[in-house]
Amino acid sequence: MFCTPNRKPVLAAVSCAMPANALAELKRLCAEVVLLPPDPLLSAPVASHADMLLFSIGDTLVVHRSYYSLASCEIDTILCCTGFHLVLTDCPRGSGYPLDVALNALLCGRYLFGRLDVLAPEIPPLAKENGITPVHIRQGYAGCSGLTAGNVILTADPSLTKAALTCGINVIPVPDKNILLPGYDHGFFGGCGGVCGDEILLCGTPNPAEYAAPIHSLALLGKSILPLSDAPLLDCGGIKFFPLKNHTL
């Protein structure tokens, strides 16, 4: 069972379209895996992506009300296993940008990055209640564009990079090419996986030559990459890790 350095079991929420081999490995490593069904209001290639469907902060999970109506079983499983509170949003939602990014934000330390003008209105106040400062960036797909590993962000996005450095957060640059996302020209690195403890789980294997520098930088921080399959990197909508009740990540 996959655990954090403190040996705490976790729940993972992922797209129901995650490739079978990667999903099998994730199920082997995690205490619980919740498969998220697609939201018909979103574009089909990303309709079941966790980073488009869920946002969590502190012990609160934010979900669109219309999505909860069709995925209540999956969402309730997350709530039951974690003890999180549910907040439903009725903000505008649709398949075109920026109506699809209301829940797409990135947390790192005491900062939350995203397009504040289109985020669900419940999110900035929740951030402030948790002592976190919302920071506006031009990249609406902030949650897809980066992965947070401790007080470091891995990203190829220039607007996220600039904002993070301004806030005193270190950035590890990653390549912005050769990430698959069927239906689109390319995907985002942040959508390839998730971070739990010192492990960065990825849907696919990064090219050793292209990722030599970020892998080395992560090793210096005591963190490592764990591929879930030997296929090329795939933007699967990210992996959302949650602590089980009475445990912390």
CSV table of N, CA and C in Angstrom, one decimal, residues 67-164:
chain,number,residue,atom,x,y,z
A,67,TYR,N,-22.6,18.7,-11.0
A,67,TYR,CA,-21.8,17.5,-11.0
A,67,TYR,C,-22.1,16.5,-9.9
A,68,TYR,N,-22.3,17.1,-8.7
A,68,TYR,CA,-22.6,16.3,-7.5
A,68,TYR,C,-23.9,15.5,-7.8
A,69,SER,N,-24.8,16.1,-8.5
A,69,SER,CA,-26.1,15.4,-8.8
A,69,SER,C,-25.9,14.1,-9.5
A,70,LEU,N,-24.8,14.0,-10.3
A,70,LEU,CA,-24.6,12.8,-11.1
A,70,LEU,C,-23.5,11.9,-10.5
A,71,ALA,N,-22.7,12.5,-9.7
A,71,ALA,CA,-21.5,11.8,-9.1
A,71,ALA,C,-21.6,11.7,-7.6
A,72,SER,N,-22.8,11.7,-7.0
A,72,SER,CA,-22.9,11.8,-5.6
A,72,SER,C,-22.3,10.6,-4.9
A,73,CYS,N,-22.4,9.4,-5.5
A,73,CYS,CA,-21.8,8.2,-4.9
A,73,CYS,C,-20.3,8.4,-4.8
A,74,GLU,N,-19.6,8.8,-5.8
A,74,GLU,CA,-18.2,9.0,-5.8
A,74,GLU,C,-17.8,10.1,-4.8
A,75,ILE,N,-18.5,11.2,-4.9
A,75,ILE,CA,-18.1,12.3,-4.0
A,75,ILE,C,-18.4,11.9,-2.5
A,76,ASP,N,-19.5,11.3,-2.3
A,76,ASP,CA,-19.8,10.8,-0.9
A,76,ASP,C,-18.8,9.9,-0.4
A,77,THR,N,-18.2,9.0,-1.2
A,77,THR,CA,-17.2,8.1,-0.8
A,77,THR,C,-16.0,8.9,-0.3
A,78,ILE,N,-15.6,9.9,-1.1
A,78,ILE,CA,-14.5,10.7,-0.7
A,78,ILE,C,-14.7,11.4,0.7
A,79,LEU,N,-15.9,11.9,0.9
A,79,LEU,CA,-16.3,12.6,2.1
A,79,LEU,C,-16.3,11.6,3.3
A,80,CYS,N,-16.9,10.4,3.0
A,80,CYS,CA,-16.9,9.4,4.1
A,80,CYS,C,-15.6,9.0,4.5
A,81,CYS,N,-14.7,8.8,3.6
A,81,CYS,CA,-13.3,8.3,3.9
A,81,CYS,C,-12.4,9.3,4.5
A,82,THR,N,-12.7,10.6,4.2
A,82,THR,CA,-11.8,11.6,4.7
A,82,THR,C,-12.4,12.5,5.8
A,83,GLY,N,-13.7,12.5,5.9
A,83,GLY,CA,-14.3,13.4,6.9
A,83,GLY,C,-14.3,14.8,6.4
A,84,PHE,N,-14.1,15.1,5.2
A,84,PHE,CA,-14.1,16.5,4.6
A,84,PHE,C,-15.6,17.0,4.6
A,85,HIS,N,-15.7,18.3,4.6
A,85,HIS,CA,-16.9,19.0,4.4
A,85,HIS,C,-17.2,19.3,2.9
A,86,LEU,N,-18.4,19.3,2.5
A,86,LEU,CA,-18.7,19.5,1.1
A,86,LEU,C,-19.3,20.9,0.9
A,87,VAL,N,-18.7,21.7,-0.1
A,87,VAL,CA,-19.3,23.0,-0.5
A,87,VAL,C,-19.7,22.8,-1.9
A,88,LEU,N,-20.9,23.1,-2.3
A,88,LEU,CA,-21.4,23.1,-3.6
A,88,LEU,C,-21.5,24.5,-4.2
A,89,THR,N,-21.0,24.6,-5.4
A,89,THR,CA,-21.0,25.9,-6.1
A,89,THR,C,-21.9,25.9,-7.3
A,90,ASP,N,-22.6,27.0,-7.5
A,90,ASP,CA,-23.5,27.1,-8.7
A,90,ASP,C,-22.9,28.1,-9.7
A,91,CYS,N,-21.6,28.3,-9.7
A,91,CYS,CA,-21.0,29.3,-10.6
A,91,CYS,C,-21.2,28.8,-12.1
A,92,PRO,N,-21.2,29.7,-13.0
A,92,PRO,CA,-21.3,29.4,-14.4
A,92,PRO,C,-20.4,28.3,-14.8
A,93,ARG,N,-20.9,27.3,-15.7
A,93,ARG,CA,-20.1,26.2,-16.1
A,93,ARG,C,-20.3,25.8,-17.5
A,94,GLY,N,-19.3,25.5,-18.3
A,94,GLY,CA,-19.5,25.1,-19.6
A,94,GLY,C,-18.2,24.5,-20.2
A,95,SER,N,-18.3,24.0,-21.5
A,95,SER,CA,-17.2,23.3,-22.1
A,95,SER,C,-16.1,24.2,-22.6
A,96,GLY,N,-16.4,25.5,-22.8
A,96,GLY,CA,-15.5,26.5,-23.3
A,96,GLY,C,-14.7,27.2,-22.3
A,97,TYR,N,-13.5,27.6,-22.5
A,97,TYR,CA,-12.7,28.4,-21.6
A,97,TYR,C,-13.3,29.8,-21.6
A,98,PRO,N,-13.4,30.5,-20.5
A,98,PRO,CA,-13.0,30.1,-19.1
A,98,PRO,C,-14.1,29.4,-18.3
A,99,LEU,N,-15.2,29.0,-18.9
A,99,LEU,CA,-16.3,28.5,-18.1
A,99,LEU,C,-15.9,27.1,-17.5
A,100,ASP,N,-14.8,26.5,-18.0
A,100,ASP,CA,-14.4,25.2,-17.5
A,100,ASP,C,-13.4,25.2,-16.4
A,101,VAL,N,-13.0,26.3,-16.0
A,101,VAL,CA,-11.8,26.4,-15.0
A,101,VAL,C,-12.2,26.9,-13.6
A,102,ALA,N,-13.5,26.9,-13.3
A,102,ALA,CA,-13.9,27.4,-12.0
A,102,ALA,C,-13.3,26.7,-10.8
A,103,LEU,N,-12.9,25.5,-11.0
A,103,LEU,CA,-12.3,24.7,-9.9
A,103,LEU,C,-10.8,24.4,-10.1
A,104,ASN,N,-10.2,25.1,-11.1
A,104,ASN,CA,-8.9,24.8,-11.5
A,104,ASN,C,-7.9,25.8,-10.9
A,105,ALA,N,-7.4,25.4,-9.7
A,105,ALA,CA,-6.5,26.3,-9.0
A,105,ALA,C,-5.4,25.5,-8.4
A,106,LEU,N,-4.3,26.1,-8.0
A,106,LEU,CA,-3.1,25.4,-7.5
A,106,LEU,C,-2.7,26.0,-6.1
A,107,LEU,N,-2.6,25.1,-5.2
A,107,LEU,CA,-2.2,25.5,-3.8
A,107,LEU,C,-0.7,25.2,-3.6
A,108,CYS,N,0.0,26.1,-3.0
A,108,CYS,CA,1.4,25.9,-2.6
A,108,CYS,C,1.7,26.7,-1.4
A,109,GLY,N,2.0,26.0,-0.3
A,109,GLY,CA,2.3,26.8,0.9
A,109,GLY,C,1.1,27.6,1.3
A,110,ARG,N,1.4,28.9,1.5
A,110,ARG,CA,0.3,29.8,1.9
A,110,ARG,C,-0.3,30.6,0.8
A,111,TYR,N,-0.1,30.1,-0.4
A,111,TYR,CA,-0.7,30.8,-1.6
A,111,TYR,C,-1.5,29.9,-2.5
A,112,LEU,N,-2.5,30.5,-3.1
A,112,LEU,CA,-3.4,29.8,-4.0
A,112,LEU,C,-3.3,30.6,-5.4
A,113,PHE,N,-3.0,29.9,-6.4
A,113,PHE,CA,-2.8,30.5,-7.7
A,113,PHE,C,-3.9,30.1,-8.7
A,114,GLY,N,-4.5,31.1,-9.4
A,114,GLY,CA,-5.5,30.8,-10.4
A,114,GLY,C,-6.0,32.1,-11.0
A,115,ARG,N,-6.9,31.9,-11.9
A,115,ARG,CA,-7.6,33.1,-12.5
A,115,ARG,C,-8.8,33.5,-11.6
A,116,LEU,N,-8.5,34.4,-10.7
A,116,LEU,CA,-9.5,34.7,-9.6
A,116,LEU,C,-10.8,35.3,-10.1
A,117,ASP,N,-10.7,35.8,-11.4
A,117,ASP,CA,-12.0,36.4,-11.9
A,117,ASP,C,-12.9,35.3,-12.4
A,118,VAL,N,-12.5,34.1,-12.5
A,118,VAL,CA,-13.4,33.0,-13.0
A,118,VAL,C,-13.4,31.8,-12.1
A,119,LEU,N,-12.6,31.9,-11.0
A,119,LEU,CA,-12.8,30.8,-10.0
A,119,LEU,C,-14.1,30.8,-9.3
A,120,ALA,N,-14.6,29.6,-8.9
A,120,ALA,CA,-15.8,29.6,-8.1
A,120,ALA,C,-15.7,30.6,-7.0
A,121,PRO,N,-16.7,31.4,-6.8
A,121,PRO,CA,-16.6,32.5,-5.8
A,121,PRO,C,-16.4,32.0,-4.3
A,122,GLU,N,-16.7,30.7,-4.1
A,122,GLU,CA,-16.5,30.2,-2.7
A,122,GLU,C,-15.0,29.9,-2.4
A,123,ILE,N,-14.2,29.8,-3.5
A,123,ILE,CA,-12.8,29.4,-3.2
A,123,ILE,C,-11.9,30.5,-2.6
A,124,PRO,N,-11.9,31.7,-3.1
A,124,PRO,CA,-11.0,32.7,-2.4
A,124,PRO,C,-11.3,32.9,-0.9
A,125,PRO,N,-12.6,33.0,-0.5
A,125,PRO,CA,-12.9,33.1,0.9
A,125,PRO,C,-12.4,31.9,1.7
A,126,LEU,N,-12.6,30.7,1.2
A,126,LEU,CA,-12.1,29.5,1.9
A,126,LEU,C,-10.6,29.6,2.0
A,127,ALA,N,-9.9,30.1,1.0
A,127,ALA,CA,-8.5,30.2,1.1
A,127,ALA,C,-8.1,31.1,2.3
A,128,LYS,N,-8.7,32.3,2.3
A,128,LYS,CA,-8.4,33.2,3.4
A,128,LYS,C,-8.7,32.7,4.8
A,129,GLU,N,-9.8,31.9,4.9
A,129,GLU,CA,-10.2,31.3,6.1
A,129,GLU,C,-9.1,30.3,6.6
A,130,ASN,N,-8.3,29.8,5.6
A,130,ASN,CA,-7.3,28.8,6.0
A,130,ASN,C,-5.9,29.5,6.0
A,131,GLY,N,-5.9,30.8,6.0
A,131,GLY,CA,-4.6,31.5,6.1
A,131,GLY,C,-3.8,31.5,4.8
A,132,ILE,N,-4.5,31.4,3.7
A,132,ILE,CA,-3.9,31.3,2.4
A,132,ILE,C,-4.3,32.5,1.5
A,133,THR,N,-3.3,33.1,0.8
A,133,THR,CA,-3.5,34.3,0.0
A,133,THR,C,-3.8,33.9,-1.4
A,134,PRO,N,-4.9,34.3,-2.0
A,134,PRO,CA,-5.2,34.1,-3.4
A,134,PRO,C,-4.3,35.0,-4.3
A,135,VAL,N,-3.8,34.4,-5.3
A,135,VAL,CA,-2.9,35.2,-6.2
A,135,VAL,C,-3.4,35.0,-7.6
A,136,HIS,N,-3.8,36.1,-8.3
A,136,HIS,CA,-4.3,36.1,-9.7
A,136,HIS,C,-3.2,35.8,-10.7
A,137,ILE,N,-3.4,34.9,-11.6
A,137,ILE,CA,-2.5,34.7,-12.7
A,137,ILE,C,-3.3,34.6,-14.0
A,138,ARG,N,-2.7,34.8,-15.1
A,138,ARG,CA,-3.4,34.7,-16.4
A,138,ARG,C,-3.8,33.3,-16.8
A,139,GLN,N,-3.0,32.3,-16.3
A,139,GLN,CA,-3.2,30.9,-16.7
A,139,GLN,C,-4.5,30.4,-15.9
A,140,GLY,N,-5.6,30.2,-16.7
A,140,GLY,CA,-6.8,29.7,-16.0
A,140,GLY,C,-6.7,28.2,-15.6
A,141,TYR,N,-5.8,27.5,-16.3
A,141,TYR,CA,-5.6,26.0,-16.0
A,141,TYR,C,-4.4,25.9,-15.0
A,142,ALA,N,-4.5,26.6,-13.9
A,142,ALA,CA,-3.4,26.6,-13.0
A,142,ALA,C,-3.2,25.2,-12.4
A,143,GLY,N,-4.3,24.6,-12.0
A,143,GLY,CA,-4.2,23.3,-11.4
A,143,GLY,C,-3.7,22.2,-12.3
A,144,CYS,N,-3.9,22.4,-13.6
A,144,CYS,CA,-3.3,21.5,-14.6
A,144,CYS,C,-1.9,21.8,-14.9
A,145,SER,N,-1.5,23.0,-14.8
A,145,SER,CA,-0.2,23.5,-15.2
A,145,SER,C,1.0,23.2,-14.3
A,146,GLY,N,0.6,22.9,-13.0
A,146,GLY,CA,1.7,22.7,-12.1
A,146,GLY,C,1.4,21.6,-11.1
A,147,LEU,N,2.5,21.1,-10.5
A,147,LEU,CA,2.4,20.2,-9.4
A,147,LEU,C,3.2,20.8,-8.2
A,148,THR,N,2.6,20.7,-7.0
A,148,THR,CA,3.2,21.2,-5.8
A,148,THR,C,3.9,20.1,-5.1
A,149,ALA,N,5.2,20.3,-4.8
A,149,ALA,CA,5.9,19.3,-4.1
A,149,ALA,C,6.6,20.0,-2.9
A,150,GLY,N,5.9,20.0,-1.7
A,150,GLY,CA,6.4,20.8,-0.6
A,150,GLY,C,6.2,22.2,-0.9
A,151,ASN,N,7.3,23.0,-0.8
A,151,ASN,CA,7.2,24.4,-1.1
A,151,ASN,C,7.9,24.7,-2.5
A,152,VAL,N,7.7,23.8,-3.4
A,152,VAL,CA,8.2,23.9,-4.8
A,152,VAL,C,7.1,23.6,-5.8
A,153,ILE,N,7.1,24.3,-6.9
A,153,ILE,CA,6.2,24.0,-7.9
A,153,ILE,C,6.9,23.6,-9.2
A,154,LEU,N,6.5,22.5,-9.7
A,154,LEU,CA,7.0,22.0,-11.0
A,154,LEU,C,6.0,22.5,-12.1
A,155,THR,N,6.5,23.2,-13.0
A,155,THR,CA,5.7,23.8,-14.1
A,155,THR,C,6.5,24.3,-15.3
A,156,ALA,N,5.8,24.4,-16.4
A,156,ALA,CA,6.4,25.0,-17.6
A,156,ALA,C,5.7,26.3,-17.9
A,157,ASP,N,4.8,26.7,-17.1
A,157,ASP,CA,3.9,27.9,-17.4
A,157,ASP,C,4.6,29.1,-17.0
A,158,PRO,N,4.8,30.1,-17.9
A,158,PRO,CA,5.5,31.3,-17.5
A,158,PRO,C,4.8,32.2,-16.5
A,159,SER,N,3.4,32.3,-16.6
A,159,SER,CA,2.7,33.1,-15.7
A,159,SER,C,2.7,32.6,-14.3
A,160,LEU,N,2.6,31.2,-14.2
A,160,LEU,CA,2.6,30.6,-12.9
A,160,LEU,C,4.0,30.7,-12.3
A,161,THR,N,5.0,30.5,-13.1
A,161,THR,CA,6.4,30.6,-12.7
A,161,THR,C,6.7,32.0,-12.1
A,162,LYS,N,6.3,33.1,-12.8
A,162,LYS,CA,6.5,34.4,-12.4
A,162,LYS,C,5.8,34.7,-11.1
A,163,ALA,N,4.6,34.3,-10.9
A,163,ALA,CA,3.8,34.6,-9.7
A,163,ALA,C,4.4,33.8,-8.5
A,164,ALA,N,4.8,32.6,-8.8
A,164,ALA,CA,5.4,31.8,-7.7
A,164,ALA,C,6.7,32.4,-7.2
